[in-house]
Amino acid sequence: MAEIHWMTAMELAAALESGDLSSREITEALVARTDALDETLGTYLHRTTERALAEAGEADARRKAGEAKSRFDGVPLAYKDLFITKGVPTTSGSKILKGFVPPYDATVVARSHEAGLPMLGKLNMDEFAMGSSTENSGYQLTRNPWDTERVPGGSSGGSAAAVASGMTPWAWGTDTGGSIRQPASLCSLVGVKPTYGFVSRYGMIAFASSLDQAGPLTRTVADSAALLEIAAGHDEMDSTSIPGDRPALLDGIDGGIDGLRIGVVKEFSGAGSDPGVTTLIDQAYARLEKLGATIEEVSLPSFEHGIPAYYLIAPAECSSNLARFDGVRYGARVEGDDIIRMTSRTRAQGFGPEVKRRIMLGTYALSAGYYDAYYGKAQKVRTLITSDLAAAYEKVDLIASPTSPTTAFKLGERTDDPMAMYLSDIFTVPVNLAGNAAISVPAGLSPDDGLPVGLQLIAKSLDEPTMFKAAYAFEQDLGFATSDKGRPPL
Ligand code: GLN
């Protein structure tokens, strides 16, 4: 048997079922792994070790009694600190939420709990999920396990670093413009942004409500399908959650991709991307073709406007969502002579510079006289992106692209240049604007720098099954993710 910390959730579930391992043993191994590495990597904002061990003991007792809550009962996991967790500090990476202990669980947390997954803790992130490197966290830096001088990506960087370093087999992240897929790509993980409404947003601290979705970060495609299945489904507490049942994701995942039509985007010429990324992604297209897919060029002319549209729409929504942090209701407060002074001092001290930049951008874009020129225009671009994608899906079943134009960059390299940081998400942002599903799957190590590269597969809304099938076929044929080469040198 492999070392416990490198076992996948599927392998751990099998070992629990056969009795080869107990949840207690698994949890202890992951806690020890975290003890050894967390100081270097800076992944956790809050660990719930006692609780995880207690929950593991309960899971073991259930299994013994033949009452396992699910196939994965007893497989531990961790959450991005944006998910509301009852009785456990939740900050969304912001100082303004310091000391906030929520009175309820997010639906994602409640459903993971119902499946019996012990909670290891809460993971670092860019403040309110705004960023691509986790350097905007109000608390600490997180380092990339592949090279600790580099960023893990963001905003779900703590989740990515924890899974990539073997502290947990899986973690929940969130993706508003790329925050699951880009860190997955930079840390050689599988990361999924489901169709908008696939998973409930209830209890996710809102950044941009029309774009935010929860999704898994894992080391294999099957683990992502399994975790997503645990939490997906309609939730009456989120009016944007899609009604009805969700398609099965794990069942049939090994169905192959013979005859699948995959589009590559004409406008993504490789300009602005690392040559090593382009090389690996071209090889990935060839592999998909070898596996029986046909590759066709599709044109998505509006995609180049994705970043500017996103950086109007997301800040506009955040300026409104973040108005609730006023020093009265949650977390930190800085006193002042009256309520205006108290609120402005609390916000001035509680928010970091990127969050302030976004609130100002969004407030400006929504203000009278500018609304049509900025927010209204961005909404039109959003419609164009959605219709360009719909037209492409008349010809193809999936669209493939790099996930990120570059491999992991150095800590500090882009902190003074917001535009350079924003461009990290050039390939991922259009998917959130259109609401479709997408996955990032490891494509190997760049010949330029030996760092991970991710392949993005974009599916039609609610066509997660096809996306998982293609990602699975690619992963199995490449044979990289679960090999020694697919793990960081730790
Ligand atoms: N990097 C993008 C941003 O800063 C996306 C973040 C996200 O998906 N949460 O907004």
Coordinates of C-alpha atoms and ligand atoms in Angstrom, one line a residue:
M1 CA 0.0 0.0 0.0
A2 CA 1.1 3.5 -0.8
E3 CA 1.9 6.0 2.0
I4 CA -1.4 7.0 3.5
H5 CA -0.9 10.7 2.7
W6 CA -0.5 10.0 -1.0
M7 CA -3.6 7.7 -1.3
T8 CA -6.5 9.1 -3.2
A9 CA -10.0 9.4 -1.7
M10 CA -11.1 6.4 -3.8
E11 CA -8.2 4.3 -2.4
L12 CA -8.9 5.4 1.1
A13 CA -12.5 4.5 0.8
A14 CA -11.5 1.0 -0.5
A15 CA -9.1 0.6 2.4
L16 CA -11.8 1.6 4.9
E17 CA -14.3 -0.8 3.3
S18 CA -11.8 -3.7 3.4
G19 CA -10.8 -2.9 6.9
D20 CA -7.1 -2.4 5.9
L21 CA -7.2 1.1 7.4
S22 CA -9.4 2.9 10.0
S23 CA -10.5 6.5 9.6
R24 CA -8.5 7.2 12.8
E25 CA -5.3 5.9 11.2
I26 CA -5.9 7.9 8.1
T27 CA -6.7 11.1 10.0
E28 CA -3.6 10.7 12.2
A29 CA -1.4 10.3 9.2
L30 CA -2.8 13.4 7.5
V31 CA -2.4 15.4 10.8
A32 CA 1.2 14.3 11.0
R33 CA 1.8 15.2 7.4
T34 CA 0.4 18.6 8.1
D35 CA 2.4 19.1 11.3
A36 CA 5.5 18.4 9.2
L37 CA 4.8 20.7 6.3
D38 CA 2.3 23.4 7.2
E39 CA 4.9 25.8 8.7
T40 CA 6.7 25.9 5.4
L41 CA 3.7 25.9 3.1
G42 CA 1.3 28.1 5.1
T43 CA -1.8 26.3 4.0
Y44 CA -4.2 26.3 7.0
L45 CA -5.8 29.3 8.6
H46 CA -7.5 27.2 11.3
R47 CA -7.0 23.5 12.0
T48 CA -9.7 21.4 13.7
T49 CA -7.6 18.4 14.6
E50 CA -9.5 17.4 17.7
R51 CA -12.7 17.5 15.9
A52 CA -11.3 15.5 12.9
L53 CA -10.0 12.8 15.2
A54 CA -13.3 12.6 17.1
E55 CA -15.3 12.5 13.8
A56 CA -12.9 9.8 12.5
G57 CA -13.6 7.7 15.6
E58 CA -17.4 8.1 15.0
A59 CA -16.9 7.0 11.4
D60 CA -15.0 3.9 12.5
A61 CA -17.8 3.0 14.9
R62 CA -20.4 3.5 12.2
R63 CA -18.5 1.2 9.8
K64 CA -18.1 -1.4 12.5
A65 CA -21.8 -1.4 13.1
G66 CA -22.5 -1.6 9.3
E67 CA -23.9 1.9 9.3
A68 CA -21.5 3.8 7.1
K69 CA -23.1 7.1 6.0
S70 CA -21.6 6.8 2.5
R71 CA -18.9 5.1 0.6
F72 CA -16.5 7.8 1.8
D73 CA -17.5 7.8 5.4
G74 CA -14.3 8.5 7.3
V75 CA -12.3 10.0 4.5
P76 CA -11.1 13.4 5.9
L77 CA -11.3 16.7 4.0
A78 CA -10.6 20.4 4.4
Y79 CA -12.4 23.6 3.3
K80 CA -11.4 26.9 1.8
D81 CA -12.0 29.4 4.6
L82 CA -14.8 31.0 2.6
F83 CA -17.3 28.3 3.5
I84 CA -19.3 29.0 6.6
T85 CA -18.6 26.4 9.3
K86 CA -20.8 26.2 12.4
G87 CA -18.7 26.8 15.5
V88 CA -15.5 27.1 13.6
P89 CA -13.8 30.5 12.8
T90 CA -14.4 31.6 9.2
T91 CA -12.6 34.6 7.8
S92 CA -12.7 34.4 4.0
G93 CA -9.0 35.4 4.3
S94 CA -10.0 38.8 5.6
K95 CA -9.0 40.7 8.8
I96 CA -12.5 42.2 8.8
L97 CA -13.9 38.7 9.7
K98 CA -11.3 38.1 12.5
G99 CA -13.1 36.5 15.4
F100 CA -16.3 35.6 13.4
V101 CA -17.6 32.2 14.4
P102 CA -20.7 31.3 12.3
P103 CA -23.9 29.9 13.8
Y104 CA -24.6 27.5 10.8
D105 CA -23.0 25.4 8.1
A106 CA -22.8 26.1 4.4
T107 CA -24.7 23.5 2.4
V108 CA -21.5 22.2 1.0
V109 CA -20.2 21.7 4.5
A110 CA -23.4 20.2 5.8
R111 CA -23.6 17.7 2.9
S112 CA -19.9 16.7 3.3
H113 CA -20.6 16.2 6.9
E114 CA -23.7 14.1 6.2
A115 CA -21.5 11.8 4.0
G116 CA -19.2 11.3 7.1
L117 CA -16.1 13.3 6.0
P118 CA -14.1 14.4 9.1
M119 CA -13.2 18.1 8.9
L120 CA -9.4 18.8 9.1
G121 CA -9.7 22.6 9.0
K122 CA -10.0 25.8 7.0
L123 CA -7.6 26.8 4.3
N124 CA -5.9 30.0 3.3
M125 CA -7.1 32.1 0.4
D126 CA -6.9 35.5 -1.2
E127 CA -9.0 37.9 0.8
F128 CA -12.7 37.4 -0.2
A129 CA -11.4 35.2 -3.1
M130 CA -10.0 38.2 -4.9
G131 CA -6.7 37.2 -6.5
S132 CA -4.7 34.6 -8.3
S133 CA -1.8 33.9 -6.0
T134 CA -3.2 33.8 -2.4
E135 CA -0.8 36.7 -1.7
N136 CA -3.9 38.9 -1.0
S137 CA -4.7 36.8 2.1
G138 CA -5.0 39.1 5.2
Y139 CA -3.1 36.5 7.2
Q140 CA -0.2 34.7 5.5
L141 CA 1.5 33.6 2.4
T142 CA 1.0 30.1 1.0
R143 CA 3.8 28.4 -0.9
N144 CA 3.6 26.1 -3.9
P145 CA 4.7 22.6 -2.9
W146 CA 6.5 22.2 -6.3
D147 CA 8.7 25.2 -5.6
T148 CA 8.4 27.0 -2.3
E149 CA 9.6 30.3 -3.9
R150 CA 6.5 30.3 -6.0
V151 CA 2.8 31.0 -5.6
P152 CA 0.3 28.1 -5.4
G153 CA -2.1 30.2 -7.5
G154 CA -5.3 31.6 -6.1
S155 CA -7.6 32.4 -4.8
S156 CA -8.0 28.8 -3.5
G157 CA -4.2 28.5 -3.0
G158 CA -4.4 27.0 0.5
S159 CA -6.7 24.3 -0.8
A160 CA -4.4 23.5 -3.7
A161 CA -1.2 23.5 -1.6
A162 CA -2.8 21.2 1.0
V163 CA -4.0 18.6 -1.5
A164 CA -0.8 18.8 -3.6
S165 CA 1.4 18.2 -0.6
G166 CA -0.6 15.3 0.7
M167 CA -2.2 17.0 3.8
T168 CA -5.6 16.0 2.6
P169 CA -6.8 13.9 -0.4
W170 CA -9.4 16.5 -1.3
A171 CA -10.5 20.0 -0.5
W172 CA -13.4 22.3 -1.4
G173 CA -12.5 25.5 -3.2
T174 CA -14.5 28.2 -5.0
D175 CA -14.2 29.6 -8.4
T176 CA -15.5 33.0 -9.5
G177 CA -13.1 33.6 -12.4
G178 CA -10.6 30.7 -12.1
S179 CA -9.9 30.3 -8.4
I180 CA -10.2 26.5 -8.5
R181 CA -8.8 25.8 -11.9
Q182 CA -5.8 28.1 -11.9
P183 CA -4.4 26.9 -8.6
A184 CA -5.1 23.3 -9.7
S185 CA -3.1 24.0 -12.8
L186 CA -0.2 25.6 -10.9
C187 CA -0.1 22.7 -8.4
S188 CA -0.7 19.8 -10.7
L189 CA -4.2 19.0 -9.4
V190 CA -7.6 18.3 -10.8
G191 CA -9.9 21.3 -10.2
V192 CA -13.6 21.7 -11.2
K193 CA -15.8 24.7 -11.7
P194 CA -19.2 23.1 -12.1
T195 CA -22.1 24.6 -14.0
Y196 CA -23.5 27.7 -12.3
G197 CA -26.2 26.4 -9.9
F198 CA -24.9 22.8 -9.8
V199 CA -23.8 23.2 -6.2
S200 CA -25.6 25.4 -3.6
R201 CA -24.0 28.7 -2.7
Y202 CA -25.8 28.8 0.6
G203 CA -23.2 29.6 3.2
M204 CA -20.4 30.6 0.8
I205 CA -19.3 34.1 1.7
A206 CA -20.3 36.0 -1.5
F207 CA -17.8 37.7 -3.8
A208 CA -19.7 38.0 -7.1
S209 CA -22.9 36.1 -6.7
S210 CA -23.6 35.6 -10.4
L211 CA -20.2 34.0 -10.9
D212 CA -19.3 32.2 -7.7
Q213 CA -19.4 28.3 -7.6
A214 CA -18.0 25.7 -5.2
G215 CA -15.9 22.9 -6.6
P216 CA -13.4 20.2 -5.6
L217 CA -9.6 20.2 -5.7
T218 CA -8.2 16.7 -5.8
R219 CA -5.3 14.7 -7.1
T220 CA -7.4 12.6 -9.5
V221 CA -10.4 13.0 -11.8
A222 CA -12.4 10.3 -10.1
D223 CA -11.9 11.9 -6.7
S224 CA -13.2 15.2 -8.0
A225 CA -16.3 13.5 -9.5
A226 CA -16.9 11.8 -6.1
L227 CA -16.6 14.9 -4.0
L228 CA -18.8 16.9 -6.4
E229 CA -21.4 14.2 -6.2
I230 CA -21.5 14.4 -2.4
A231 CA -22.5 18.1 -2.4
A232 CA -24.2 18.7 -5.7
G233 CA -28.0 19.0 -6.0
H234 CA -30.8 21.4 -5.6
D235 CA -31.0 23.4 -2.3
E236 CA -34.0 25.5 -1.5
M237 CA -31.7 27.8 0.5
D238 CA -30.1 29.0 -2.7
S239 CA -32.6 30.3 -5.3
T240 CA -30.0 30.1 -8.0
S241 CA -29.4 26.4 -7.5
I242 CA -30.7 24.4 -10.4
P243 CA -33.9 22.4 -9.6
G244 CA -34.1 18.6 -10.2
D245 CA -31.5 15.8 -10.0
R246 CA -27.9 16.0 -11.0
P247 CA -26.4 13.5 -13.6
A248 CA -24.2 10.7 -12.2
L249 CA -20.5 11.6 -12.4
L250 CA -18.6 8.6 -11.2
D251 CA -20.7 6.1 -12.9
G252 CA -19.5 5.7 -16.5
I253 CA -16.5 8.0 -16.0
D254 CA -14.4 5.3 -17.7
G255 CA -16.6 5.3 -20.8
G256 CA -13.9 6.7 -23.1
I257 CA -14.1 9.5 -25.6
D258 CA -14.3 7.7 -28.9
G259 CA -16.1 10.0 -31.4
L260 CA -16.1 13.0 -29.1
R261 CA -15.7 16.3 -30.9
I262 CA -13.3 18.6 -29.1
G263 CA -12.9 22.3 -30.1
V264 CA -9.7 24.3 -29.8
V265 CA -10.1 28.0 -29.8
K266 CA -8.8 29.8 -32.9
E267 CA -8.2 33.0 -31.0
F268 CA -6.0 31.4 -28.4
S269 CA -3.0 31.5 -30.6
G270 CA -0.4 31.0 -27.8
A271 CA 0.6 34.7 -27.7
G272 CA 1.1 35.7 -24.1
S273 CA 1.5 32.0 -23.0
D274 CA 4.7 30.4 -21.9
P275 CA 6.2 28.3 -24.8
G276 CA 6.4 25.3 -22.5
V277 CA 2.7 25.6 -21.7
T278 CA 1.8 25.7 -25.4
T279 CA 4.0 22.7 -26.1
L280 CA 2.3 20.6 -23.4
I281 CA -1.2 21.7 -24.4
D282 CA -0.5 20.8 -28.1
Q283 CA 0.7 17.4 -26.9
A284 CA -2.5 17.1 -24.9
Y285 CA -4.7 17.8 -28.0
A286 CA -2.7 15.1 -29.9
R287 CA -3.3 12.7 -27.0
L288 CA -7.1 13.4 -27.0
E289 CA -7.1 12.7 -30.8
K290 CA -5.2 9.5 -30.3
L291 CA -7.8 8.4 -27.7
G292 CA -10.5 8.7 -30.4
A293 CA -11.7 12.3 -30.2
T294 CA -11.7 14.6 -33.3
I295 CA -10.2 18.0 -32.8
E296 CA -11.8 20.9 -34.6
E297 CA -11.1 24.6 -34.6
V298 CA -13.8 26.8 -33.1
S299 CA -14.0 30.6 -33.1
L300 CA -14.9 32.5 -29.9
P301 CA -14.2 36.1 -30.9
S302 CA -15.7 37.6 -27.8
F303 CA -13.4 35.7 -25.5
E304 CA -10.7 38.4 -25.7
H305 CA -13.1 40.7 -23.9
G306 CA -13.6 38.3 -21.0
I307 CA -11.1 39.9 -18.7
P308 CA -12.3 43.5 -19.0
A309 CA -16.0 42.4 -18.7
Y310 CA -15.2 40.3 -15.7
Y311 CA -13.3 43.1 -14.0
L312 CA -16.4 45.3 -14.2
I313 CA -19.0 42.7 -13.3
A314 CA -17.1 41.0 -10.5
P315 CA -16.2 44.3 -8.7
A316 CA -19.7 45.7 -9.2
E317 CA -21.2 42.7 -7.5
C318 CA -18.5 42.7 -4.8
S319 CA -19.1 46.4 -4.0
S320 CA -22.6 45.5 -3.1
N321 CA -21.9 42.1 -1.4
L322 CA -19.2 43.5 0.8
A323 CA -21.4 46.4 2.1
R324 CA -22.6 44.0 4.8
F325 CA -19.2 44.2 6.5
D326 CA -19.9 47.3 8.6
G327 CA -18.4 46.6 12.0
V328 CA -21.9 45.9 13.4
R329 CA -22.8 42.4 12.4
Y330 CA -19.7 40.3 12.0
G331 CA -16.1 40.0 13.1
A332 CA -13.9 43.0 13.7
R333 CA -14.9 46.5 14.7
V334 CA -12.8 49.6 15.1
E335 CA -14.6 52.1 17.4
G336 CA -15.5 55.6 16.3
D337 CA -17.4 58.6 17.7
D338 CA -20.5 57.7 15.7
I339 CA -21.7 55.0 13.4
I340 CA -20.3 56.6 10.2
R341 CA -16.8 56.9 11.7
M342 CA -17.0 53.4 13.3
T343 CA -18.0 51.9 9.9
S344 CA -15.4 53.7 7.9
R345 CA -12.6 53.0 10.3
T346 CA -13.6 49.3 10.5
R347 CA -13.6 49.1 6.7
A348 CA -10.4 51.1 6.3
Q349 CA -8.5 48.8 8.6
G350 CA -10.3 45.6 8.0
F351 CA -10.1 45.4 4.2
G352 CA -6.8 44.9 2.3
P353 CA -5.7 47.0 -0.7
E354 CA -7.0 44.7 -3.4
V355 CA -10.5 44.4 -1.8
K356 CA -10.6 48.2 -1.6
R357 CA -9.6 48.6 -5.2
R358 CA -12.4 46.3 -6.3
I359 CA -15.0 48.0 -4.1
M360 CA -14.0 51.4 -5.6
L361 CA -13.9 50.0 -9.2
G362 CA -17.3 48.4 -8.7
T363 CA -18.9 51.4 -7.0
Y364 CA -17.7 53.7 -9.9
A365 CA -18.9 51.3 -12.6
L366 CA -22.4 51.2 -11.0
S367 CA -22.7 55.0 -10.4
A368 CA -25.2 57.2 -12.2
G369 CA -23.8 58.3 -15.5
Y370 CA -21.3 55.5 -15.8
Y371 CA -23.6 52.5 -15.4
D372 CA -24.4 52.2 -19.2
A373 CA -20.8 52.9 -20.3
Y374 CA -19.2 50.3 -17.9
Y375 CA -21.5 47.8 -16.2
G376 CA -24.1 47.8 -19.0
K377 CA -21.4 47.3 -21.7
A378 CA -19.9 44.5 -19.7
Q379 CA -23.2 42.7 -19.4
K380 CA -23.5 42.9 -23.2
V381 CA -20.1 41.3 -23.6
R382 CA -21.2 38.6 -21.1
T383 CA -24.2 37.9 -23.4
L384 CA -21.9 37.7 -26.5
I385 CA -19.5 35.3 -24.7
T386 CA -22.5 33.1 -23.8
S387 CA -23.8 33.1 -27.4
D388 CA -20.3 32.5 -28.9
L389 CA -20.0 29.4 -26.7
A390 CA -23.5 28.2 -27.6
A391 CA -22.6 28.5 -31.3
A392 CA -19.4 26.6 -30.7
Y393 CA -21.3 23.8 -29.0
E394 CA -23.3 23.3 -32.2
K395 CA -20.1 21.9 -33.7
V396 CA -18.3 20.3 -30.8
D397 CA -19.0 18.5 -27.5
L398 CA -16.2 20.1 -25.4
I399 CA -13.7 22.9 -25.8
A400 CA -10.1 22.5 -24.8
S401 CA -7.5 25.2 -23.8
P402 CA -4.7 25.8 -21.4
T403 CA -6.0 26.5 -17.9
S404 CA -3.4 29.2 -17.2
P405 CA -1.1 31.0 -19.7
T406 CA 1.9 30.4 -17.4
T407 CA 3.3 28.0 -14.8
A408 CA 3.5 29.1 -11.2
F409 CA 5.2 32.5 -10.9
K410 CA 7.5 33.7 -8.1
L411 CA 6.1 35.1 -4.9
G412 CA 6.0 38.9 -5.2
E413 CA 6.4 38.9 -9.0
R414 CA 3.0 40.3 -9.8
T415 CA 1.9 41.9 -6.5
D416 CA 2.7 45.4 -7.8
D417 CA 1.0 44.9 -11.1
P418 CA -2.7 44.1 -10.8
M419 CA -3.1 43.8 -14.6
A420 CA -0.4 41.1 -14.8
M421 CA -2.2 39.3 -11.9
Y422 CA -5.6 39.6 -13.7
L423 CA -4.2 38.1 -16.9
S424 CA -3.6 34.8 -15.0
D425 CA -7.3 34.1 -15.6
I426 CA -7.6 34.8 -19.3
F427 CA -8.7 31.3 -20.2
T428 CA -10.9 30.7 -17.2
V429 CA -12.9 33.9 -16.7
P430 CA -15.1 33.4 -19.8
V431 CA -16.5 30.1 -18.4
N432 CA -17.8 31.8 -15.3
L433 CA -19.3 34.6 -17.3
A434 CA -21.2 32.0 -19.4
G435 CA -22.0 29.8 -16.5
N436 CA -20.6 26.6 -18.1
A437 CA -18.7 23.8 -16.4
A438 CA -14.9 23.3 -16.7
I439 CA -12.2 21.2 -15.3
S440 CA -8.4 21.6 -15.1
V441 CA -6.5 18.3 -15.4
P442 CA -2.7 17.8 -15.0
A443 CA -1.0 17.8 -18.4
G444 CA 2.6 17.2 -17.2
L445 CA 5.6 19.4 -16.4
S446 CA 6.7 22.2 -18.6
P447 CA 9.9 21.6 -20.5
D448 CA 10.9 25.3 -19.7
D449 CA 10.9 25.1 -15.9
G450 CA 9.8 21.7 -14.8
L451 CA 6.6 23.1 -13.3
P452 CA 3.0 21.8 -13.7
V453 CA 0.8 22.7 -16.6
G454 CA -3.0 22.1 -16.6
L455 CA -5.4 21.3 -19.5
Q456 CA -8.8 23.0 -19.3
L457 CA -11.9 21.2 -20.7
I458 CA -15.0 23.3 -21.0
A459 CA -18.4 21.6 -21.2
K460 CA -21.9 22.7 -22.0
S461 CA -24.0 23.6 -19.0
L462 CA -24.9 20.4 -17.0
D463 CA -22.7 18.3 -19.3
E464 CA -20.3 17.5 -16.4
P465 CA -20.5 13.7 -17.3
T466 CA -18.8 14.3 -20.7
M467 CA -16.2 16.6 -19.2
F468 CA -15.3 14.0 -16.5
K469 CA -15.2 11.2 -19.1
A470 CA -12.7 13.1 -21.3
A471 CA -10.6 14.3 -18.3
Y472 CA -10.5 10.7 -17.0
A473 CA -9.5 9.2 -20.3
F474 CA -6.8 11.8 -20.7
E475 CA -5.5 11.3 -17.1
Q476 CA -5.4 7.5 -17.4
D477 CA -3.6 7.6 -20.7
L478 CA -1.0 10.2 -19.6
G479 CA -0.4 8.2 -16.4
F480 CA 1.2 11.2 -14.8
A481 CA -1.1 12.3 -11.9
T482 CA -0.6 9.3 -9.6
S483 CA 2.9 8.5 -10.6
D484 CA 6.0 9.6 -8.6
K485 CA 6.6 12.3 -11.3
G486 CA 3.1 13.7 -10.6
R487 CA 3.9 14.5 -7.0
P488 CA 6.0 17.5 -5.8
P489 CA 9.4 16.8 -4.4
L490 CA 8.6 17.0 -0.7
Ligands
GLN1 N1 -8.4 35.8 -10.0 C1 -9.7 36.2 -10.2 C2 -10.0 37.4 -9.4 O1 -9.1 37.9 -8.8 C3 -10.6 35.1 -9.9 C4 -10.9 34.9 -8.5 C5 -11.8 33.8 -8.2 O2 -12.2 33.0 -9.0 N2 -12.4 33.9 -7.0 O3 -11.1 37.9 -9.3

